[in-house]
Amino acid sequence: MEEKSSKELVPLFFGNTANTYDSVVMWATFGKDRYWKNEILTKIENPSSILDLACGTGILTRKLARIFPKSKILGIDISKNYLSVAEKNSLSFPNISFLLCDAENLDFDKKFDCICSSYIPKYCDPKILVKKMVLHLNTGGKIVLHDFTYPKNHLVRMLWNCYFELLNLVGSFTPWKYAFKELPKLVKNSNWTNSYKYELEQYGFDVTLQNLTLNSSAILTAQH
Ligand SMILES: C[S@@+](CC[C@H](N)C(=O)[O-])C[C@H]1O[C@@H](n2cnc3c(N)ncnc32)[C@H](O)[C@@H]1O
């Protein structure tokens, strides 16, 4: 497959994987996805409104709704089928709504106390996304971004690469074949922690980085 941009990979990864996403993200990360999302929650302090970017099937959105039942939470995603699963699985949460929307084209007439996302950074242009988030954040609000990172340690890198080789092999017979093949390249080529930190600092945010699980993922938190 010719080299595709991260944006072009989105429909290939998420075109027909929505129905199996929740279980795949759980076993493929050895359950760490749950831990990483819980770490995101620890950064957020009782906001009135939350925007969950690239909410997917709504795993993080529902966690937010559970611990902040008084907050109004909007989940947006670019993939229709992921949003359908999110809507179906969130019917019992009156404080959640969903919208089909490209995060890079956010154009709401409302702002949020918190904007968060699990796994969006590597798919977007940091300059564009940070500008959009800043335009939609209330004064004093917080931005919390999480995504995969390429481990730094040599031995961990070897294990990480072997694991993705294995996933690629297993996934080649499933709708996940593009994701399992292209995700490691995307993560290796992404310098999202530095690029988003740089862009957020241009707007005067104090940015803190938390590396997680042998540097295989990270959370960036930004606040003025
Ligand atoms: C790996 S899933 C993560 C879903 C969810 N955040 C979670 O942690 O379970 C990535 C999601 O990003 C969405 N996505 C990618 N680029 C996007 C964009 N520019 N705007 C909105 N959603 C996007 C995809 O459609 C997909 O649902």
JSON list of C-alpha atoms and ligand atoms in Angstrom, two decimals:
[
{"chain": "A", "resi": 1, "resn": "MET", "atom": "CA", "xyz": [0.00, 0.00, 0.00]},
{"chain": "A", "resi": 2, "resn": "GLU", "atom": "CA", "xyz": [1.37, 3.44, -0.95]},
{"chain": "A", "resi": 3, "resn": "GLU", "atom": "CA", "xyz": [2.21, 5.72, 1.97]},
{"chain": "A", "resi": 4, "resn": "LYS", "atom": "CA", "xyz": [-1.02, 7.32, 3.21]},
{"chain": "A", "resi": 5, "resn": "SER", "atom": "CA", "xyz": [-1.45, 10.36, 5.41]},
{"chain": "A", "resi": 6, "resn": "SER", "atom": "CA", "xyz": [-2.81, 9.80, 8.91]},
{"chain": "A", "resi": 7, "resn": "LYS", "atom": "CA", "xyz": [-6.10, 11.37, 7.79]},
{"chain": "A", "resi": 8, "resn": "GLU", "atom": "CA", "xyz": [-6.38, 8.93, 4.86]},
{"chain": "A", "resi": 9, "resn": "LEU", "atom": "CA", "xyz": [-5.85, 6.01, 7.24]},
{"chain": "A", "resi": 10, "resn": "VAL", "atom": "CA", "xyz": [-8.89, 6.90, 9.38]},
{"chain": "A", "resi": 11, "resn": "PRO", "atom": "CA", "xyz": [-11.56, 5.37, 7.07]},
{"chain": "A", "resi": 12, "resn": "LEU", "atom": "CA", "xyz": [-9.35, 2.32, 6.51]},
{"chain": "A", "resi": 13, "resn": "PHE", "atom": "CA", "xyz": [-8.94, 1.75, 10.24]},
{"chain": "A", "resi": 14, "resn": "PHE", "atom": "CA", "xyz": [-12.45, 2.65, 11.32]},
{"chain": "A", "resi": 15, "resn": "GLY", "atom": "CA", "xyz": [-14.64, 1.96, 8.26]},
{"chain": "A", "resi": 16, "resn": "ASN", "atom": "CA", "xyz": [-15.91, -1.43, 9.43]},
{"chain": "A", "resi": 17, "resn": "THR", "atom": "CA", "xyz": [-14.40, -2.14, 12.83]},
{"chain": "A", "resi": 18, "resn": "ALA", "atom": "CA", "xyz": [-16.88, -0.42, 15.14]},
{"chain": "A", "resi": 19, "resn": "ASN", "atom": "CA", "xyz": [-18.71, -3.57, 16.26]},
{"chain": "A", "resi": 20, "resn": "THR", "atom": "CA", "xyz": [-15.56, -5.24, 17.55]},
{"chain": "A", "resi": 21, "resn": "TYR", "atom": "CA", "xyz": [-13.66, -2.14, 18.74]},
{"chain": "A", "resi": 22, "resn": "ASP", "atom": "CA", "xyz": [-14.44, -2.38, 22.47]},
{"chain": "A", "resi": 23, "resn": "SER", "atom": "CA", "xyz": [-13.18, -5.93, 22.82]},
{"chain": "A", "resi": 24, "resn": "VAL", "atom": "CA", "xyz": [-10.21, -5.47, 20.45]},
{"chain": "A", "resi": 25, "resn": "VAL", "atom": "CA", "xyz": [-8.92, -2.34, 22.23]},
{"chain": "A", "resi": 26, "resn": "MET", "atom": "CA", "xyz": [-9.17, -4.22, 25.52]},
{"chain": "A", "resi": 27, "resn": "TRP", "atom": "CA", "xyz": [-7.30, -7.41, 24.59]},
{"chain": "A", "resi": 28, "resn": "ALA", "atom": "CA", "xyz": [-4.85, -5.77, 22.18]},
{"chain": "A", "resi": 29, "resn": "THR", "atom": "CA", "xyz": [-3.63, -3.42, 24.93]},
{"chain": "A", "resi": 30, "resn": "PHE", "atom": "CA", "xyz": [-3.67, -6.20, 27.57]},
{"chain": "A", "resi": 31, "resn": "GLY", "atom": "CA", "xyz": [-6.34, -4.23, 29.44]},
{"chain": "A", "resi": 32, "resn": "LYS", "atom": "CA", "xyz": [-4.13, -1.13, 29.62]},
{"chain": "A", "resi": 33, "resn": "ASP", "atom": "CA", "xyz": [-6.67, 0.92, 27.68]},
{"chain": "A", "resi": 34, "resn": "ARG", "atom": "CA", "xyz": [-8.89, 0.86, 30.78]},
{"chain": "A", "resi": 35, "resn": "TYR", "atom": "CA", "xyz": [-5.99, 2.02, 32.98]},
{"chain": "A", "resi": 36, "resn": "TRP", "atom": "CA", "xyz": [-5.00, 4.78, 30.52]},
{"chain": "A", "resi": 37, "resn": "LYS", "atom": "CA", "xyz": [-8.57, 6.08, 30.34]},
{"chain": "A", "resi": 38, "resn": "ASN", "atom": "CA", "xyz": [-8.81, 6.03, 34.15]},
{"chain": "A", "resi": 39, "resn": "GLU", "atom": "CA", "xyz": [-5.60, 8.08, 34.25]},
{"chain": "A", "resi": 40, "resn": "ILE", "atom": "CA", "xyz": [-7.25, 10.63, 31.91]},
{"chain": "A", "resi": 41, "resn": "LEU", "atom": "CA", "xyz": [-10.13, 10.88, 34.41]},
{"chain": "A", "resi": 42, "resn": "THR", "atom": "CA", "xyz": [-7.74, 11.73, 37.25]},
{"chain": "A", "resi": 43, "resn": "LYS", "atom": "CA", "xyz": [-6.74, 14.92, 35.40]},
{"chain": "A", "resi": 44, "resn": "ILE", "atom": "CA", "xyz": [-10.30, 16.26, 35.19]},
{"chain": "A", "resi": 45, "resn": "GLU", "atom": "CA", "xyz": [-11.95, 18.17, 38.05]},
{"chain": "A", "resi": 46, "resn": "ASN", "atom": "CA", "xyz": [-15.73, 18.38, 37.97]},
{"chain": "A", "resi": 47, "resn": "PRO", "atom": "CA", "xyz": [-16.33, 20.41, 34.80]},
{"chain": "A", "resi": 48, "resn": "SER", "atom": "CA", "xyz": [-19.81, 21.61, 33.81]},
{"chain": "A", "resi": 49, "resn": "SER", "atom": "CA", "xyz": [-19.20, 20.69, 30.19]},
{"chain": "A", "resi": 50, "resn": "ILE", "atom": "CA", "xyz": [-16.86, 18.23, 28.47]},
{"chain": "A", "resi": 51, "resn": "LEU", "atom": "CA", "xyz": [-16.03, 17.70, 24.81]},
{"chain": "A", "resi": 52, "resn": "ASP", "atom": "CA", "xyz": [-14.72, 14.20, 24.04]},
{"chain": "A", "resi": 53, "resn": "LEU", "atom": "CA", "xyz": [-12.94, 14.36, 20.68]},
{"chain": "A", "resi": 54, "resn": "ALA", "atom": "CA", "xyz": [-12.90, 11.19, 18.54]},
{"chain": "A", "resi": 55, "resn": "CYS", "atom": "CA", "xyz": [-15.16, 9.52, 21.07]},
{"chain": "A", "resi": 56, "resn": "GLY", "atom": "CA", "xyz": [-15.40, 6.35, 18.97]},
{"chain": "A", "resi": 57, "resn": "THR", "atom": "CA", "xyz": [-17.81, 3.88, 20.57]},
{"chain": "A", "resi": 58, "resn": "GLY", "atom": "CA", "xyz": [-18.00, 6.09, 23.66]},
{"chain": "A", "resi": 59, "resn": "ILE", "atom": "CA", "xyz": [-15.90, 4.12, 26.16]},
{"chain": "A", "resi": 60, "resn": "LEU", "atom": "CA", "xyz": [-14.31, 7.27, 27.63]},
{"chain": "A", "resi": 61, "resn": "THR", "atom": "CA", "xyz": [-17.49, 9.30, 27.14]},
{"chain": "A", "resi": 62, "resn": "ARG", "atom": "CA", "xyz": [-19.47, 6.96, 29.39]},
{"chain": "A", "resi": 63, "resn": "LYS", "atom": "CA", "xyz": [-16.72, 6.87, 32.00]},
{"chain": "A", "resi": 64, "resn": "LEU", "atom": "CA", "xyz": [-16.88, 10.67, 32.07]},
{"chain": "A", "resi": 65, "resn": "ALA", "atom": "CA", "xyz": [-20.67, 10.61, 32.32]},
{"chain": "A", "resi": 66, "resn": "ARG", "atom": "CA", "xyz": [-20.51, 8.17, 35.24]},
{"chain": "A", "resi": 67, "resn": "ILE", "atom": "CA", "xyz": [-18.10, 10.18, 37.37]},
{"chain": "A", "resi": 68, "resn": "PHE", "atom": "CA", "xyz": [-19.48, 13.60, 36.35]},
{"chain": "A", "resi": 69, "resn": "PRO", "atom": "CA", "xyz": [-23.26, 12.95, 36.22]},
{"chain": "A", "resi": 70, "resn": "LYS", "atom": "CA", "xyz": [-23.98, 16.69, 36.39]},
{"chain": "A", "resi": 71, "resn": "SER", "atom": "CA", "xyz": [-21.70, 17.57, 33.46]},
{"chain": "A", "resi": 72, "resn": "LYS", "atom": "CA", "xyz": [-23.02, 17.93, 29.93]},
{"chain": "A", "resi": 73, "resn": "ILE", "atom": "CA", "xyz": [-20.85, 15.76, 27.73]},
{"chain": "A", "resi": 74, "resn": "LEU", "atom": "CA", "xyz": [-20.59, 15.92, 23.95]},
{"chain": "A", "resi": 75, "resn": "GLY", "atom": "CA", "xyz": [-18.81, 13.17, 22.07]},
{"chain": "A", "resi": 76, "resn": "ILE", "atom": "CA", "xyz": [-17.82, 13.83, 18.48]},
{"chain": "A", "resi": 77, "resn": "ASP", "atom": "CA", "xyz": [-16.37, 11.48, 15.90]},
{"chain": "A", "resi": 78, "resn": "ILE", "atom": "CA", "xyz": [-15.71, 11.43, 12.18]},
{"chain": "A", "resi": 79, "resn": "SER", "atom": "CA", "xyz": [-16.81, 7.78, 11.72]},
{"chain": "A", "resi": 80, "resn": "LYS", "atom": "CA", "xyz": [-20.56, 7.23, 11.41]},
{"chain": "A", "resi": 81, "resn": "ASN", "atom": "CA", "xyz": [-20.53, 3.55, 12.39]},
{"chain": "A", "resi": 82, "resn": "TYR", "atom": "CA", "xyz": [-18.53, 4.23, 15.56]},
{"chain": "A", "resi": 83, "resn": "LEU", "atom": "CA", "xyz": [-21.01, 6.93, 16.56]},
{"chain": "A", "resi": 84, "resn": "SER", "atom": "CA", "xyz": [-23.93, 4.54, 15.95]},
{"chain": "A", "resi": 85, "resn": "VAL", "atom": "CA", "xyz": [-22.41, 2.06, 18.42]},
{"chain": "A", "resi": 86, "resn": "ALA", "atom": "CA", "xyz": [-21.71, 4.91, 20.86]},
{"chain": "A", "resi": 87, "resn": "GLU", "atom": "CA", "xyz": [-25.33, 6.11, 20.66]},
{"chain": "A", "resi": 88, "resn": "LYS", "atom": "CA", "xyz": [-26.74, 2.60, 21.08]},
{"chain": "A", "resi": 89, "resn": "ASN", "atom": "CA", "xyz": [-24.56, 1.91, 24.13]},
{"chain": "A", "resi": 90, "resn": "SER", "atom": "CA", "xyz": [-25.17, 5.25, 25.83]},
{"chain": "A", "resi": 91, "resn": "LEU", "atom": "CA", "xyz": [-28.99, 5.40, 25.86]},
{"chain": "A", "resi": 92, "resn": "SER", "atom": "CA", "xyz": [-29.09, 5.28, 29.66]},
{"chain": "A", "resi": 93, "resn": "PHE", "atom": "CA", "xyz": [-26.89, 8.39, 30.01]},
{"chain": "A", "resi": 94, "resn": "PRO", "atom": "CA", "xyz": [-29.04, 11.54, 29.80]},
{"chain": "A", "resi": 95, "resn": "ASN", "atom": "CA", "xyz": [-25.97, 13.80, 30.08]},
{"chain": "A", "resi": 96, "resn": "ILE", "atom": "CA", "xyz": [-24.29, 12.52, 26.89]},
{"chain": "A", "resi": 97, "resn": "SER", "atom": "CA", "xyz": [-24.94, 13.61, 23.33]},
{"chain": "A", "resi": 98, "resn": "PHE", "atom": "CA", "xyz": [-23.07, 12.70, 20.16]},
{"chain": "A", "resi": 99, "resn": "LEU", "atom": "CA", "xyz": [-22.34, 14.47, 16.90]},
{"chain": "A", "resi": 100, "resn": "LEU", "atom": "CA", "xyz": [-20.79, 13.42, 13.61]},
{"chain": "A", "resi": 101, "resn": "CYS", "atom": "CA", "xyz": [-17.97, 15.92, 13.15]},
{"chain": "A", "resi": 102, "resn": "ASP", "atom": "CA", "xyz": [-14.33, 16.21, 12.10]},
{"chain": "A", "resi": 103, "resn": "ALA", "atom": "CA", "xyz": [-12.38, 17.55, 15.09]},
{"chain": "A", "resi": 104, "resn": "GLU", "atom": "CA", "xyz": [-10.25, 19.62, 12.72]},
{"chain": "A", "resi": 105, "resn": "ASN", "atom": "CA", "xyz": [-13.40, 21.40, 11.54]},
{"chain": "A", "resi": 106, "resn": "LEU", "atom": "CA", "xyz": [-14.96, 22.12, 14.96]},
{"chain": "A", "resi": 107, "resn": "ASP", "atom": "CA", "xyz": [-17.21, 25.12, 14.66]},
{"chain": "A", "resi": 108, "resn": "PHE", "atom": "CA", "xyz": [-19.63, 25.26, 17.60]},
{"chain": "A", "resi": 109, "resn": "ASP", "atom": "CA", "xyz": [-21.13, 28.36, 19.11]},
{"chain": "A", "resi": 110, "resn": "LYS", "atom": "CA", "xyz": [-20.46, 26.95, 22.57]},
{"chain": "A", "resi": 111, "resn": "LYS", "atom": "CA", "xyz": [-17.35, 26.38, 24.66]},
{"chain": "A", "resi": 112, "resn": "PHE", "atom": "CA", "xyz": [-16.39, 23.64, 27.13]},
{"chain": "A", "resi": 113, "resn": "ASP", "atom": "CA", "xyz": [-14.68, 23.48, 30.55]},
{"chain": "A", "resi": 114, "resn": "CYS", "atom": "CA", "xyz": [-12.73, 20.44, 29.47]},
{"chain": "A", "resi": 115, "resn": "ILE", "atom": "CA", "xyz": [-11.70, 19.05, 26.08]},
{"chain": "A", "resi": 116, "resn": "CYS", "atom": "CA", "xyz": [-10.27, 15.57, 26.16]},
{"chain": "A", "resi": 117, "resn": "SER", "atom": "CA", "xyz": [-9.47, 12.71, 23.86]},
{"chain": "A", "resi": 118, "resn": "SER", "atom": "CA", "xyz": [-8.10, 9.24, 23.87]},
{"chain": "A", "resi": 119, "resn": "TYR", "atom": "CA", "xyz": [-6.25, 8.43, 20.62]},
{"chain": "A", "resi": 120, "resn": "ILE", "atom": "CA", "xyz": [-6.94, 11.51, 18.49]},
{"chain": "A", "resi": 121, "resn": "PRO", "atom": "CA", "xyz": [-3.55, 13.30, 18.45]},
{"chain": "A", "resi": 122, "resn": "LYS", "atom": "CA", "xyz": [-1.77, 11.12, 15.88]},
{"chain": "A", "resi": 123, "resn": "TYR", "atom": "CA", "xyz": [-4.62, 11.46, 13.35]},
{"chain": "A", "resi": 124, "resn": "CYS", "atom": "CA", "xyz": [-4.67, 15.26, 13.32]},
{"chain": "A", "resi": 125, "resn": "ASP", "atom": "CA", "xyz": [-2.54, 18.24, 12.44]},
{"chain": "A", "resi": 126, "resn": "PRO", "atom": "CA", "xyz": [-1.44, 19.65, 15.84]},
{"chain": "A", "resi": 127, "resn": "LYS", "atom": "CA", "xyz": [-1.56, 23.27, 14.68]},
{"chain": "A", "resi": 128, "resn": "ILE", "atom": "CA", "xyz": [-5.12, 22.95, 13.36]},
{"chain": "A", "resi": 129, "resn": "LEU", "atom": "CA", "xyz": [-6.47, 20.86, 16.24]},
{"chain": "A", "resi": 130, "resn": "VAL", "atom": "CA", "xyz": [-4.91, 23.00, 18.98]},
{"chain": "A", "resi": 131, "resn": "LYS", "atom": "CA", "xyz": [-6.34, 26.15, 17.39]},
{"chain": "A", "resi": 132, "resn": "LYS", "atom": "CA", "xyz": [-9.81, 24.54, 17.26]},
{"chain": "A", "resi": 133, "resn": "MET", "atom": "CA", "xyz": [-9.56, 23.34, 20.88]},
{"chain": "A", "resi": 134, "resn": "VAL", "atom": "CA", "xyz": [-8.46, 26.77, 22.09]},
{"chain": "A", "resi": 135, "resn": "LEU", "atom": "CA", "xyz": [-11.42, 28.40, 20.30]},
{"chain": "A", "resi": 136, "resn": "HIS", "atom": "CA", "xyz": [-13.80, 25.98, 22.05]},
{"chain": "A", "resi": 137, "resn": "LEU", "atom": "CA", "xyz": [-12.33, 26.06, 25.58]},
{"chain": "A", "resi": 138, "resn": "ASN", "atom": "CA", "xyz": [-13.76, 28.21, 28.38]},
{"chain": "A", "resi": 139, "resn": "THR", "atom": "CA", "xyz": [-11.37, 30.51, 30.25]},
{"chain": "A", "resi": 140, "resn": "GLY", "atom": "CA", "xyz": [-9.58, 28.41, 32.87]},
{"chain": "A", "resi": 141, "resn": "GLY", "atom": "CA", "xyz": [-10.50, 25.21, 31.05]},
{"chain": "A", "resi": 142, "resn": "LYS", "atom": "CA", "xyz": [-8.37, 22.12, 30.64]},
{"chain": "A", "resi": 143, "resn": "ILE", "atom": "CA", "xyz": [-7.21, 20.06, 27.67]},
{"chain": "A", "resi": 144, "resn": "VAL", "atom": "CA", "xyz": [-6.29, 16.40, 28.22]},
{"chain": "A", "resi": 145, "resn": "LEU", "atom": "CA", "xyz": [-4.89, 14.39, 25.31]},
{"chain": "A", "resi": 146, "resn": "HIS", "atom": "CA", "xyz": [-3.88, 10.74, 25.32]},
{"chain": "A", "resi": 147, "resn": "ASP", "atom": "CA", "xyz": [-2.37, 8.53, 22.64]},
{"chain": "A", "resi": 148, "resn": "PHE", "atom": "CA", "xyz": [0.14, 5.78, 21.91]},
{"chain": "A", "resi": 149, "resn": "THR", "atom": "CA", "xyz": [3.85, 6.59, 21.89]},
{"chain": "A", "resi": 150, "resn": "TYR", "atom": "CA", "xyz": [6.82, 4.63, 20.57]},
{"chain": "A", "resi": 151, "resn": "PRO", "atom": "CA", "xyz": [8.76, 3.31, 23.56]},
{"chain": "A", "resi": 152, "resn": "LYS", "atom": "CA", "xyz": [12.28, 4.67, 24.12]},
{"chain": "A", "resi": 153, "resn": "ASN", "atom": "CA", "xyz": [13.98, 1.66, 25.67]},
{"chain": "A", "resi": 154, "resn": "HIS", "atom": "CA", "xyz": [15.74, -0.63, 23.17]},
{"chain": "A", "resi": 155, "resn": "LEU", "atom": "CA", "xyz": [14.43, -3.89, 24.63]},
{"chain": "A", "resi": 156, "resn": "VAL", "atom": "CA", "xyz": [10.88, -2.57, 25.01]},
{"chain": "A", "resi": 157, "resn": "ARG", "atom": "CA", "xyz": [11.03, -1.37, 21.38]},
{"chain": "A", "resi": 158, "resn": "MET", "atom": "CA", "xyz": [11.99, -4.89, 20.26]},
{"chain": "A", "resi": 159, "resn": "LEU", "atom": "CA", "xyz": [9.07, -6.41, 22.17]},
{"chain": "A", "resi": 160, "resn": "TRP", "atom": "CA", "xyz": [6.72, -3.68, 20.88]},
{"chain": "A", "resi": 161, "resn": "ASN", "atom": "CA", "xyz": [7.77, -4.36, 17.27]},
{"chain": "A", "resi": 162, "resn": "CYS", "atom": "CA", "xyz": [7.42, -8.14, 17.69]},
{"chain": "A", "resi": 163, "resn": "TYR", "atom": "CA", "xyz": [3.98, -7.68, 19.21]},
{"chain": "A", "resi": 164, "resn": "PHE", "atom": "CA", "xyz": [2.78, -5.59, 16.26]},
{"chain": "A", "resi": 165, "resn": "GLU", "atom": "CA", "xyz": [4.24, -8.16, 13.82]},
{"chain": "A", "resi": 166, "resn": "LEU", "atom": "CA", "xyz": [2.10, -10.75, 15.59]},
{"chain": "A", "resi": 167, "resn": "LEU", "atom": "CA", "xyz": [-1.00, -8.52, 15.55]},
{"chain": "A", "resi": 168, "resn": "ASN", "atom": "CA", "xyz": [-0.40, -7.88, 11.85]},
{"chain": "A", "resi": 169, "resn": "LEU", "atom": "CA", "xyz": [-0.33, -11.62, 11.21]},
{"chain": "A", "resi": 170, "resn": "VAL", "atom": "CA", "xyz": [-3.46, -12.35, 13.25]},
{"chain": "A", "resi": 171, "resn": "GLY", "atom": "CA", "xyz": [-5.27, -9.28, 11.96]},
{"chain": "A", "resi": 172, "resn": "SER", "atom": "CA", "xyz": [-4.64, -10.01, 8.27]},
{"chain": "A", "resi": 173, "resn": "PHE", "atom": "CA", "xyz": [-7.75, -12.21, 8.23]},
{"chain": "A", "resi": 174, "resn": "THR", "atom": "CA", "xyz": [-9.99, -9.64, 9.88]},
{"chain": "A", "resi": 175, "resn": "PRO", "atom": "CA", "xyz": [-11.39, -6.12, 9.25]},
{"chain": "A", "resi": 176, "resn": "TRP", "atom": "CA", "xyz": [-8.54, -4.93, 11.51]},
{"chain": "A", "resi": 177, "resn": "LYS", "atom": "CA", "xyz": [-5.86, -5.76, 8.92]},
{"chain": "A", "resi": 178, "resn": "TYR", "atom": "CA", "xyz": [-5.17, -2.14, 7.92]},
{"chain": "A", "resi": 179, "resn": "ALA", "atom": "CA", "xyz": [-5.10, -0.91, 11.50]},
{"chain": "A", "resi": 180, "resn": "PHE", "atom": "CA", "xyz": [-2.76, -3.64, 12.75]},
{"chain": "A", "resi": 181, "resn": "LYS", "atom": "CA", "xyz": [-0.47, -3.16, 9.74]},
{"chain": "A", "resi": 182, "resn": "GLU", "atom": "CA", "xyz": [-0.32, 0.63, 9.63]},
{"chain": "A", "resi": 183, "resn": "LEU", "atom": "CA", "xyz": [-0.73, 1.60, 13.31]},
{"chain": "A", "resi": 184, "resn": "PRO", "atom": "CA", "xyz": [2.89, 0.83, 14.34]},
{"chain": "A", "resi": 185, "resn": "LYS", "atom": "CA", "xyz": [4.24, 2.99, 11.46]},
{"chain": "A", "resi": 186, "resn": "LEU", "atom": "CA", "xyz": [1.86, 5.78, 12.39]},
{"chain": "A", "resi": 187, "resn": "VAL", "atom": "CA", "xyz": [2.90, 5.67, 16.05]},
{"chain": "A", "resi": 188, "resn": "LYS", "atom": "CA", "xyz": [6.63, 5.55, 15.17]},
{"chain": "A", "resi": 189, "resn": "ASN", "atom": "CA", "xyz": [6.32, 8.51, 12.81]},
{"chain": "A", "resi": 190, "resn": "SER", "atom": "CA", "xyz": [4.25, 10.56, 15.22]},
{"chain": "A", "resi": 191, "resn": "ASN", "atom": "CA", "xyz": [5.98, 13.04, 17.47]},
{"chain": "A", "resi": 192, "resn": "TRP", "atom": "CA", "xyz": [2.62, 14.09, 18.92]},
{"chain": "A", "resi": 193, "resn": "THR", "atom": "CA", "xyz": [3.72, 14.74, 22.52]},
{"chain": "A", "resi": 194, "resn": "ASN", "atom": "CA", "xyz": [6.28, 17.32, 21.42]},
{"chain": "A", "resi": 195, "resn": "SER", "atom": "CA", "xyz": [4.25, 18.85, 18.61]},
{"chain": "A", "resi": 196, "resn": "TYR", "atom": "CA", "xyz": [1.05, 19.32, 20.68]},
{"chain": "A", "resi": 197, "resn": "LYS", "atom": "CA", "xyz": [3.09, 20.58, 23.67]},
{"chain": "A", "resi": 198, "resn": "TYR", "atom": "CA", "xyz": [4.74, 23.15, 21.40]},
{"chain": "A", "resi": 199, "resn": "GLU", "atom": "CA", "xyz": [1.43, 24.32, 19.87]},
{"chain": "A", "resi": 200, "resn": "LEU", "atom": "CA", "xyz": [-0.32, 24.51, 23.27]},
{"chain": "A", "resi": 201, "resn": "GLU", "atom": "CA", "xyz": [2.57, 26.54, 24.73]},
{"chain": "A", "resi": 202, "resn": "GLN", "atom": "CA", "xyz": [2.16, 29.05, 21.89]},
{"chain": "A", "resi": 203, "resn": "TYR", "atom": "CA", "xyz": [-1.24, 29.85, 23.46]},
{"chain": "A", "resi": 204, "resn": "GLY", "atom": "CA", "xyz": [0.32, 30.24, 26.93]},
{"chain": "A", "resi": 205, "resn": "PHE", "atom": "CA", "xyz": [-0.74, 26.89, 28.38]},
{"chain": "A", "resi": 206, "resn": "ASP", "atom": "CA", "xyz": [1.28, 25.12, 31.06]},
{"chain": "A", "resi": 207, "resn": "VAL", "atom": "CA", "xyz": [1.69, 21.65, 29.67]},
{"chain": "A", "resi": 208, "resn": "THR", "atom": "CA", "xyz": [2.57, 18.51, 31.61]},
{"chain": "A", "resi": 209, "resn": "LEU", "atom": "CA", "xyz": [3.43, 15.14, 30.15]},
{"chain": "A", "resi": 210, "resn": "GLN", "atom": "CA", "xyz": [2.78, 11.81, 31.84]},
{"chain": "A", "resi": 211, "resn": "ASN", "atom": "CA", "xyz": [4.40, 8.78, 30.23]},
{"chain": "A", "resi": 212, "resn": "LEU", "atom": "CA", "xyz": [2.56, 5.51, 30.80]},
{"chain": "A", "resi": 213, "resn": "THR", "atom": "CA", "xyz": [3.27, 1.77, 30.66]},
{"chain": "A", "resi": 214, "resn": "LEU", "atom": "CA", "xyz": [6.93, 1.64, 29.60]},
{"chain": "A", "resi": 215, "resn": "ASN", "atom": "CA", "xyz": [6.45, 4.78, 27.48]},
{"chain": "A", "resi": 216, "resn": "SER", "atom": "CA", "xyz": [3.96, 3.02, 25.22]},
{"chain": "A", "resi": 217, "resn": "SER", "atom": "CA", "xyz": [1.40, 5.78, 25.70]},
{"chain": "A", "resi": 218, "resn": "ALA", "atom": "CA", "xyz": [1.23, 9.24, 27.21]},
{"chain": "A", "resi": 219, "resn": "ILE", "atom": "CA", "xyz": [-1.12, 11.90, 28.50]},
{"chain": "A", "resi": 220, "resn": "LEU", "atom": "CA", "xyz": [-0.59, 15.60, 27.85]},
{"chain": "A", "resi": 221, "resn": "THR", "atom": "CA", "xyz": [-2.46, 17.97, 30.16]},
{"chain": "A", "resi": 222, "resn": "ALA", "atom": "CA", "xyz": [-2.74, 21.68, 29.37]},
{"chain": "A", "resi": 223, "resn": "GLN", "atom": "CA", "xyz": [-4.11, 24.48, 31.52]},
{"chain": "A", "resi": 224, "resn": "HIS", "atom": "CA", "xyz": [-3.41, 28.18, 31.91]},
{"chain": "B", "resi": 1, "resn": "LIG", "atom": "C1", "xyz": [-8.96, 4.33, 18.27]},
{"chain": "B", "resi": 1, "resn": "LIG", "atom": "S1", "xyz": [-10.51, 5.10, 18.11]},
{"chain": "B", "resi": 1, "resn": "LIG", "atom": "C2", "xyz": [-10.66, 5.79, 19.73]},
{"chain": "B", "resi": 1, "resn": "LIG", "atom": "C3", "xyz": [-12.05, 5.93, 20.18]},
{"chain": "B", "resi": 1, "resn": "LIG", "atom": "C4", "xyz": [-12.21, 6.42, 21.62]},
{"chain": "B", "resi": 1, "resn": "LIG", "atom": "N1", "xyz": [-11.65, 7.73, 21.82]},
{"chain": "B", "resi": 1, "resn": "LIG", "atom": "C5", "xyz": [-11.61, 5.45, 22.59]},
{"chain": "B", "resi": 1, "resn": "LIG", "atom": "O1", "xyz": [-10.60, 5.80, 23.20]},
{"chain": "B", "resi": 1, "resn": "LIG", "atom": "O2", "xyz": [-12.12, 4.36, 22.76]},
{"chain": "B", "resi": 1, "resn": "LIG", "atom": "C6", "xyz": [-10.09, 6.54, 17.17]},
{"chain": "B", "resi": 1, "resn": "LIG", "atom": "C7", "xyz": [-11.28, 7.32, 16.73]},
{"chain": "B", "resi": 1, "resn": "LIG", "atom": "O3", "xyz": [-10.81, 8.54, 16.19]},
{"chain": "B", "resi": 1, "resn": "LIG", "atom": "C8", "xyz": [-11.75, 8.96, 15.23]},
{"chain": "B", "resi": 1, "resn": "LIG", "atom": "N2", "xyz": [-11.14, 10.06, 14.48]},
{"chain": "B", "resi": 1, "resn": "LIG", "atom": "C9", "xyz": [-9.99, 10.06, 13.79]},
{"chain": "B", "resi": 1, "resn": "LIG", "atom": "N3", "xyz": [-9.76, 11.28, 13.26]},
{"chain": "B", "resi": 1, "resn": "LIG", "atom": "C10", "xyz": [-10.78, 12.08, 13.63]},
{"chain": "B", "resi": 1, "resn": "LIG", "atom": "C11", "xyz": [-11.12, 13.43, 13.41]},
{"chain": "B", "resi": 1, "resn": "LIG", "atom": "N4", "xyz": [-10.34, 14.23, 12.66]},
{"chain": "B", "resi": 1, "resn": "LIG", "atom": "N5", "xyz": [-12.24, 13.93, 13.97]},
{"chain": "B", "resi": 1, "resn": "LIG", "atom": "C12", "xyz": [-13.05, 13.14, 14.73]},
{"chain": "B", "resi": 1, "resn": "LIG", "atom": "N6", "xyz": [-12.81, 11.83, 14.95]},
{"chain": "B", "resi": 1, "resn": "LIG", "atom": "C13", "xyz": [-11.68, 11.30, 14.42]},
{"chain": "B", "resi": 1, "resn": "LIG", "atom": "C14", "xyz": [-12.03, 7.68, 14.47]},
{"chain": "B", "resi": 1, "resn": "LIG", "atom": "O4", "xyz": [-13.20, 7.75, 13.73]},
{"chain": "B", "resi": 1, "resn": "LIG", "atom": "C15", "xyz": [-12.10, 6.68, 15.63]},
{"chain": "B", "resi": 1, "resn": "LIG", "atom": "O5", "xyz": [-13.41, 6.50, 16.08]}
]
